[in-house]
Amino acid sequence: MAPLAKRKRPVVEEISFDAGQRREYLTGFRKRKLARAEKAREEAEKAARTERLKDRRKLRESRKQELSAHVTAIQESSRKAALEAGGIENSSSDEAEWGGINDGEGWGDCSVHGVGREDEYVDEEKYTTVTVEAMDLGKEESEDEEVAVERMRKREEREKEEERLMKRKEARHKNGSKGKKKKFRYLTKSERRQDRAKVKMGKARRRGEREGDKEGRRKGGGSGKGRKK
């Protein structure tokens, strides 16, 4: 059996070493860690914002459903009231045709039993007149619908305003976090010399002021003693 032929390995002519990349890798652990934390924070904020928007959308839909159910209930109640009123009108017309017992004038002219009638109540000290009027169910229903629609519109406007303020706050926070930090800088040799000279001049000036004050007090004390003698 013939021996296996050896495969030739590629010959590496030169191996280059980049000192800059090595330095960047060794000194960039904190930078990469902060970048990962910032990315995670942004993703968390984005997920939270998406969740808030989803919850608001669900709440808005549920409120719309409640509003539609409320309007439907009001319409159903008004329809029942109208049917009952129609039944009362039919019964009153039958009574008018029958011509039975009639208490008072104008009773047969009323479309609903007791509507439009005035009753007087006399007491020993008071006199009261009560007038019975028909209820306008259609007007009440329209007012309820208008109030519900207006309330829903105001709620949506308030939610939009809150969302706009939240976006503005996030943008302001993001712009503030991107602000450049002031770099620390060592003083030069000439600047240090000037600072030391200023400190020495200040000390000398304060020393001279103290000595002048002492001399003035000494002179003032001596002259005072001479005058007393």
Short mmCIF file of the C-alpha atoms (twelve columns), coordinates in Angstrom:
data_MODEL
# 
_entry.id   MODEL 
# 
loop_
_atom_site.group_PDB 
_atom_site.id 
_atom_site.type_symbol 
_atom_site.label_atom_id 
_atom_site.label_alt_id 
_atom_site.label_comp_id 
_atom_site.label_asym_id 
_atom_site.label_seq_id 
_atom_site.Cartn_x 
_atom_site.Cartn_y 
_atom_site.Cartn_z 
_atom_site.pdbx_PDB_model_num 
ATOM 1   C CA . MET A 1   0.000    0.000   0.000  1 
ATOM 2   C CA . ALA A 2   1.379    3.353   -1.021 1 
ATOM 3   C CA . PRO A 3   1.985    5.902   1.747  1 
ATOM 4   C CA . LEU A 4   -0.514   8.758   2.070  1 
ATOM 5   C CA . ALA A 5   0.565    12.020  0.544  1 
ATOM 6   C CA . LYS A 6   1.066    14.817  3.025  1 
ATOM 7   C CA . ARG A 7   -1.039   17.891  2.500  1 
ATOM 8   C CA . LYS A 8   0.851    21.081  2.172  1 
ATOM 9   C CA . ARG A 9   0.019    23.679  4.768  1 
ATOM 10  C CA . PRO A 10  -0.322   27.281  3.640  1 
ATOM 11  C CA . VAL A 11  2.775    29.238  4.385  1 
ATOM 12  C CA . VAL A 12  2.241    32.375  6.439  1 
ATOM 13  C CA . GLU A 13  4.611    34.975  5.210  1 
ATOM 14  C CA . GLU A 14  3.925    37.675  7.790  1 
ATOM 15  C CA . ILE A 15  1.943    38.089  11.030 1 
ATOM 16  C CA . SER A 16  0.907    41.646  11.720 1 
ATOM 17  C CA . PHE A 17  -0.013   42.890  15.187 1 
ATOM 18  C CA . ASP A 18  -2.241   45.944  15.636 1 
ATOM 19  C CA . ALA A 19  -1.389   47.645  18.896 1 
ATOM 20  C CA . GLY A 20  -4.260   50.118  18.560 1 
ATOM 21  C CA . GLN A 21  -6.923   47.427  18.410 1 
ATOM 22  C CA . ARG A 22  -5.347   45.641  21.365 1 
ATOM 23  C CA . ARG A 23  -5.334   48.864  23.379 1 
ATOM 24  C CA . GLU A 24  -8.942   49.559  22.430 1 
ATOM 25  C CA . TYR A 25  -9.996   46.071  23.501 1 
ATOM 26  C CA . LEU A 26  -8.154   46.205  26.810 1 
ATOM 27  C CA . THR A 27  -9.334   49.703  27.740 1 
ATOM 28  C CA . GLY A 28  -12.878  49.431  26.378 1 
ATOM 29  C CA . PHE A 29  -14.507  47.047  28.858 1 
ATOM 30  C CA . ARG A 30  -16.346  49.806  30.721 1 
ATOM 31  C CA . LYS A 31  -17.343  51.516  27.501 1 
ATOM 32  C CA . ARG A 32  -18.822  48.325  26.080 1 
ATOM 33  C CA . LYS A 33  -20.585  47.585  29.363 1 
ATOM 34  C CA . LEU A 34  -22.194  51.039  29.415 1 
ATOM 35  C CA . ALA A 35  -23.215  50.642  25.776 1 
ATOM 36  C CA . ARG A 36  -24.915  47.325  26.545 1 
ATOM 37  C CA . ALA A 37  -26.719  48.848  29.533 1 
ATOM 38  C CA . GLU A 38  -27.883  51.820  27.452 1 
ATOM 39  C CA . LYS A 39  -29.157  49.528  24.720 1 
ATOM 40  C CA . ALA A 40  -31.024  47.387  27.251 1 
ATOM 41  C CA . ARG A 41  -32.571  50.493  28.824 1 
ATOM 42  C CA . GLU A 42  -33.747  51.791  25.450 1 
ATOM 43  C CA . GLU A 43  -35.273  48.419  24.583 1 
ATOM 44  C CA . ALA A 44  -37.045  48.288  27.958 1 
ATOM 45  C CA . GLU A 45  -38.437  51.806  27.501 1 
ATOM 46  C CA . LYS A 46  -39.607  50.931  24.004 1 
ATOM 47  C CA . ALA A 47  -41.338  47.771  25.244 1 
ATOM 48  C CA . ALA A 48  -42.977  49.665  28.119 1 
ATOM 49  C CA . ARG A 49  -44.198  52.380  25.765 1 
ATOM 50  C CA . THR A 50  -45.641  49.774  23.397 1 
ATOM 51  C CA . GLU A 51  -47.391  48.105  26.322 1 
ATOM 52  C CA . ARG A 52  -48.845  51.422  27.487 1 
ATOM 53  C CA . LEU A 53  -50.146  52.195  24.020 1 
ATOM 54  C CA . LYS A 54  -51.702  48.740  23.787 1 
ATOM 55  C CA . ASP A 55  -53.409  49.164  27.170 1 
ATOM 56  C CA . ARG A 56  -54.739  52.573  26.160 1 
ATOM 57  C CA . ARG A 57  -56.055  51.165  22.905 1 
ATOM 58  C CA . LYS A 58  -57.848  48.386  24.768 1 
ATOM 59  C CA . LEU A 59  -59.268  50.863  27.269 1 
ATOM 60  C CA . ARG A 60  -60.472  53.125  24.461 1 
ATOM 61  C CA . GLU A 61  -62.172  50.224  22.689 1 
ATOM 62  C CA . SER A 62  -63.840  49.049  25.895 1 
ATOM 63  C CA . ARG A 63  -65.111  52.558  26.585 1 
ATOM 64  C CA . LYS A 64  -66.496  52.802  23.076 1 
ATOM 65  C CA . GLN A 65  -68.285  49.491  23.563 1 
ATOM 66  C CA . GLU A 66  -69.692  50.673  26.888 1 
ATOM 67  C CA . LEU A 67  -70.855  53.892  25.257 1 
ATOM 68  C CA . SER A 68  -72.552  52.043  22.409 1 
ATOM 69  C CA . ALA A 69  -74.209  49.673  24.890 1 
ATOM 70  C CA . HIS A 70  -75.406  52.638  26.950 1 
ATOM 71  C CA . VAL A 71  -76.831  54.363  23.878 1 
ATOM 72  C CA . THR A 72  -78.556  51.142  22.823 1 
ATOM 73  C CA . ALA A 73  -80.091  50.752  26.281 1 
ATOM 74  C CA . ILE A 74  -81.351  54.334  26.204 1 
ATOM 75  C CA . GLN A 75  -82.882  53.829  22.772 1 
ATOM 76  C CA . GLU A 76  -84.536  50.607  23.915 1 
ATOM 77  C CA . SER A 77  -85.989  52.270  27.008 1 
ATOM 78  C CA . SER A 78  -87.274  55.194  24.943 1 
ATOM 79  C CA . ARG A 79  -88.844  52.761  22.474 1 
ATOM 80  C CA . LYS A 80  -90.601  50.921  25.302 1 
ATOM 81  C CA . ALA A 81  -91.796  54.208  26.757 1 
ATOM 82  C CA . ALA A 82  -93.137  55.246  23.353 1 
ATOM 83  C CA . LEU A 83  -94.981  51.933  23.004 1 
ATOM 84  C CA . GLU A 84  -96.482  52.320  26.461 1 
ATOM 85  C CA . ALA A 85  -97.522  55.867  25.636 1 
ATOM 86  C CA . GLY A 86  -99.159  54.593  22.440 1 
ATOM 87  C CA . GLY A 87  -101.089 51.993  24.436 1 
ATOM 88  C CA . ILE A 88  -102.298 54.653  26.848 1 
ATOM 89  C CA . GLU A 89  -103.444 56.804  23.927 1 
ATOM 90  C CA . ASN A 90  -105.419 53.892  22.484 1 
ATOM 91  C CA . SER A 91  -107.082 53.219  25.827 1 
ATOM 92  C CA . SER A 92  -107.957 56.895  26.265 1 
ATOM 93  C CA . SER A 93  -109.506 57.018  22.781 1 
ATOM 94  C CA . ASP A 94  -111.590 53.930  23.617 1 
ATOM 95  C CA . GLU A 95  -112.806 55.598  26.782 1 
ATOM 96  C CA . ALA A 96  -113.726 58.703  24.790 1 
ATOM 97  C CA . GLU A 97  -115.777 56.629  22.364 1 
ATOM 98  C CA . TRP A 98  -117.444 54.763  25.210 1 
ATOM 99  C CA . GLY A 99  -118.520 58.014  26.850 1 
ATOM 100 C CA . GLY A 100 -118.472 56.612  30.346 1 
ATOM 101 C CA . ILE A 101 -117.649 58.382  33.572 1 
ATOM 102 C CA . ASN A 102 -116.079 61.807  32.976 1 
ATOM 103 C CA . ASP A 103 -114.593 63.693  35.934 1 
ATOM 104 C CA . GLY A 104 -114.273 67.337  34.941 1 
ATOM 105 C CA . GLU A 105 -114.271 69.216  31.693 1 
ATOM 106 C CA . GLY A 106 -111.649 68.709  29.014 1 
ATOM 107 C CA . TRP A 107 -110.739 65.208  30.220 1 
ATOM 108 C CA . GLY A 108 -111.345 63.623  26.836 1 
ATOM 109 C CA . ASP A 109 -109.123 66.178  25.072 1 
ATOM 110 C CA . CYS A 110 -105.956 64.945  26.832 1 
ATOM 111 C CA . SER A 111 -103.890 62.424  24.855 1 
ATOM 112 C CA . VAL A 112 -102.489 60.884  28.040 1 
ATOM 113 C CA . HIS A 113 -104.375 60.262  31.231 1 
ATOM 114 C CA . GLY A 114 -103.904 63.249  33.559 1 
ATOM 115 C CA . VAL A 115 -101.653 65.280  31.227 1 
ATOM 116 C CA . GLY A 116 -102.554 68.968  31.020 1 
ATOM 117 C CA . ARG A 117 -104.807 68.833  34.061 1 
ATOM 118 C CA . GLU A 118 -104.467 71.416  36.822 1 
ATOM 119 C CA . ASP A 119 -105.212 70.480  40.424 1 
ATOM 120 C CA . GLU A 120 -105.645 72.944  43.253 1 
ATOM 121 C CA . TYR A 121 -104.658 72.140  46.811 1 
ATOM 122 C CA . VAL A 122 -105.909 74.479  49.529 1 
ATOM 123 C CA . ASP A 123 -104.573 74.391  53.067 1 
ATOM 124 C CA . GLU A 124 -105.317 76.580  56.051 1 
ATOM 125 C CA . GLU A 125 -102.317 78.810  55.325 1 
ATOM 126 C CA . LYS A 126 -101.167 77.888  51.787 1 
ATOM 127 C CA . TYR A 127 -102.648 77.662  48.303 1 
ATOM 128 C CA . THR A 128 -100.895 75.531  45.646 1 
ATOM 129 C CA . THR A 129 -101.640 74.802  41.993 1 
ATOM 130 C CA . VAL A 130 -100.091 71.702  40.348 1 
ATOM 131 C CA . THR A 131 -99.952  71.268  36.546 1 
ATOM 132 C CA . VAL A 132 -99.217  67.828  35.044 1 
ATOM 133 C CA . GLU A 133 -97.165  67.925  31.829 1 
ATOM 134 C CA . ALA A 134 -95.975  65.200  29.450 1 
ATOM 135 C CA . MET A 135 -92.328  64.088  29.476 1 
ATOM 136 C CA . ASP A 136 -90.236  64.562  26.341 1 
ATOM 137 C CA . LEU A 137 -88.306  61.276  26.227 1 
ATOM 138 C CA . GLY A 138 -86.754  62.006  22.848 1 
ATOM 139 C CA . LYS A 139 -85.150  65.194  24.137 1 
ATOM 140 C CA . GLU A 140 -83.791  63.442  27.210 1 
ATOM 141 C CA . GLU A 141 -82.335  60.665  25.059 1 
ATOM 142 C CA . SER A 142 -80.627  63.127  22.712 1 
ATOM 143 C CA . GLU A 143 -79.175  65.042  25.667 1 
ATOM 144 C CA . ASP A 144 -77.782  61.823  27.180 1 
ATOM 145 C CA . GLU A 145 -76.171  60.864  23.867 1 
ATOM 146 C CA . GLU A 146 -74.632  64.315  23.449 1 
ATOM 147 C CA . VAL A 147 -73.231  64.255  26.988 1 
ATOM 148 C CA . ALA A 148 -71.742  60.785  26.483 1 
ATOM 149 C CA . VAL A 149 -70.162  61.739  23.145 1 
ATOM 150 C CA . GLU A 150 -68.732  64.950  24.611 1 
ATOM 151 C CA . ARG A 151 -67.280  63.058  27.567 1 
ATOM 152 C CA . MET A 152 -65.694  60.510  25.231 1 
ATOM 153 C CA . ARG A 153 -64.193  63.262  23.078 1 
ATOM 154 C CA . LYS A 154 -62.683  65.029  26.092 1 
ATOM 155 C CA . ARG A 155 -61.214  61.762  27.359 1 
ATOM 156 C CA . GLU A 156 -59.554  61.070  23.994 1 
ATOM 157 C CA . GLU A 157 -58.137  64.599  23.880 1 
ATOM 158 C CA . ARG A 158 -56.726  64.182  27.382 1 
ATOM 159 C CA . GLU A 159 -55.091  60.868  26.440 1 
ATOM 160 C CA . LYS A 160 -53.551  62.413  23.321 1 
ATOM 161 C CA . GLU A 161 -52.187  65.305  25.380 1 
ATOM 162 C CA . GLU A 162 -50.657  62.903  27.914 1 
ATOM 163 C CA . GLU A 163 -49.031  60.908  25.119 1 
ATOM 164 C CA . ARG A 164 -47.647  64.110  23.559 1 
ATOM 165 C CA . LEU A 165 -46.176  65.206  26.900 1 
ATOM 166 C CA . MET A 166 -44.626  61.778  27.419 1 
ATOM 167 C CA . LYS A 167 -42.953  61.892  24.000 1 
ATOM 168 C CA . ARG A 168 -41.611  65.373  24.710 1 
ATOM 169 C CA . LYS A 169 -40.251  64.249  28.077 1 
ATOM 170 C CA . GLU A 170 -38.526  61.223  26.535 1 
ATOM 171 C CA . ALA A 171 -36.968  63.385  23.817 1 
ATOM 172 C CA . ARG A 172 -35.747  65.909  26.396 1 
ATOM 173 C CA . HIS A 173 -34.284  63.129  28.528 1 
ATOM 174 C CA . LYS A 174 -32.532  61.611  25.523 1 
ATOM 175 C CA . ASN A 175 -31.076  64.951  24.450 1 
ATOM 176 C CA . GLY A 176 -29.909  65.673  27.989 1 
ATOM 177 C CA . SER A 177 -28.183  62.303  28.330 1 
ATOM 178 C CA . LYS A 178 -26.251  62.908  25.102 1 
ATOM 179 C CA . GLY A 179 -24.661  66.104  26.406 1 
ATOM 180 C CA . LYS A 180 -20.869  66.101  26.360 1 
ATOM 181 C CA . LYS A 181 -19.103  65.984  29.686 1 
ATOM 182 C CA . LYS A 182 -16.458  68.544  30.432 1 
ATOM 183 C CA . LYS A 183 -13.022  66.981  30.104 1 
ATOM 184 C CA . PHE A 184 -10.572  67.173  32.984 1 
ATOM 185 C CA . ARG A 185 -7.431   69.103  32.136 1 
ATOM 186 C CA . TYR A 186 -4.219   69.486  34.087 1 
ATOM 187 C CA . LEU A 187 -2.737   72.948  34.502 1 
ATOM 188 C CA . THR A 188 0.369    73.797  32.570 1 
ATOM 189 C CA . LYS A 189 3.630    74.785  34.206 1 
ATOM 190 C CA . SER A 190 3.118    78.498  33.562 1 
ATOM 191 C CA . GLU A 191 -0.438   78.371  34.931 1 
ATOM 192 C CA . ARG A 192 0.748    76.659  38.112 1 
ATOM 193 C CA . ARG A 193 3.469    79.300  38.508 1 
ATOM 194 C CA . GLN A 194 0.908    82.085  38.145 1 
ATOM 195 C CA . ASP A 195 -1.380   80.453  40.708 1 
ATOM 196 C CA . ARG A 196 1.460    80.145  43.214 1 
ATOM 197 C CA . ALA A 197 2.432    83.792  42.647 1 
ATOM 198 C CA . LYS A 198 -1.168   84.888  43.261 1 
ATOM 199 C CA . VAL A 199 -1.305   82.882  46.479 1 
ATOM 200 C CA . LYS A 200 1.979    84.388  47.717 1 
ATOM 201 C CA . MET A 201 0.838    87.913  46.874 1 
ATOM 202 C CA . GLY A 202 -2.409   87.354  48.742 1 
ATOM 203 C CA . LYS A 203 -0.588   86.055  51.805 1 
ATOM 204 C CA . ALA A 204 1.847    88.989  51.752 1 
ATOM 205 C CA . ARG A 205 -0.995   91.483  51.436 1 
ATOM 206 C CA . ARG A 206 -2.884   89.961  54.349 1 
ATOM 207 C CA . ARG A 207 0.312    89.884  56.440 1 
ATOM 208 C CA . GLY A 208 0.964    93.553  55.701 1 
ATOM 209 C CA . GLU A 209 -2.595   94.462  56.628 1 
ATOM 210 C CA . ARG A 210 -2.303   92.645  59.944 1 
ATOM 211 C CA . GLU A 211 1.018    94.338  60.751 1 
ATOM 212 C CA . GLY A 212 -0.434   97.732  59.843 1 
ATOM 213 C CA . ASP A 213 -3.382   97.144  62.143 1 
ATOM 214 C CA . LYS A 214 -1.073   96.167  65.011 1 
ATOM 215 C CA . GLU A 215 1.098    99.246  64.478 1 
ATOM 216 C CA . GLY A 216 -1.948   101.495 64.407 1 
ATOM 217 C CA . ARG A 217 -3.297   100.029 67.631 1 
ATOM 218 C CA . ARG A 218 0.119    100.404 69.276 1 
ATOM 219 C CA . LYS A 219 0.394    104.058 68.288 1 
ATOM 220 C CA . GLY A 220 -3.139   104.771 69.313 1 
ATOM 221 C CA . GLY A 221 -2.578   103.225 72.737 1 
ATOM 222 C CA . GLY A 222 0.626    105.236 73.369 1 
ATOM 223 C CA . SER A 223 -0.940   108.577 72.440 1 
ATOM 224 C CA . GLY A 224 -3.892   107.865 74.668 1 
ATOM 225 C CA . LYS A 225 -1.685   107.272 77.699 1 
ATOM 226 C CA . GLY A 226 0.167    110.535 77.105 1 
ATOM 227 C CA . ARG A 227 -3.047   112.522 77.051 1 
ATOM 228 C CA . LYS A 228 -4.202   110.975 80.314 1 
ATOM 229 C CA . LYS A 229 -1.016   112.047 82.066 1 
# 
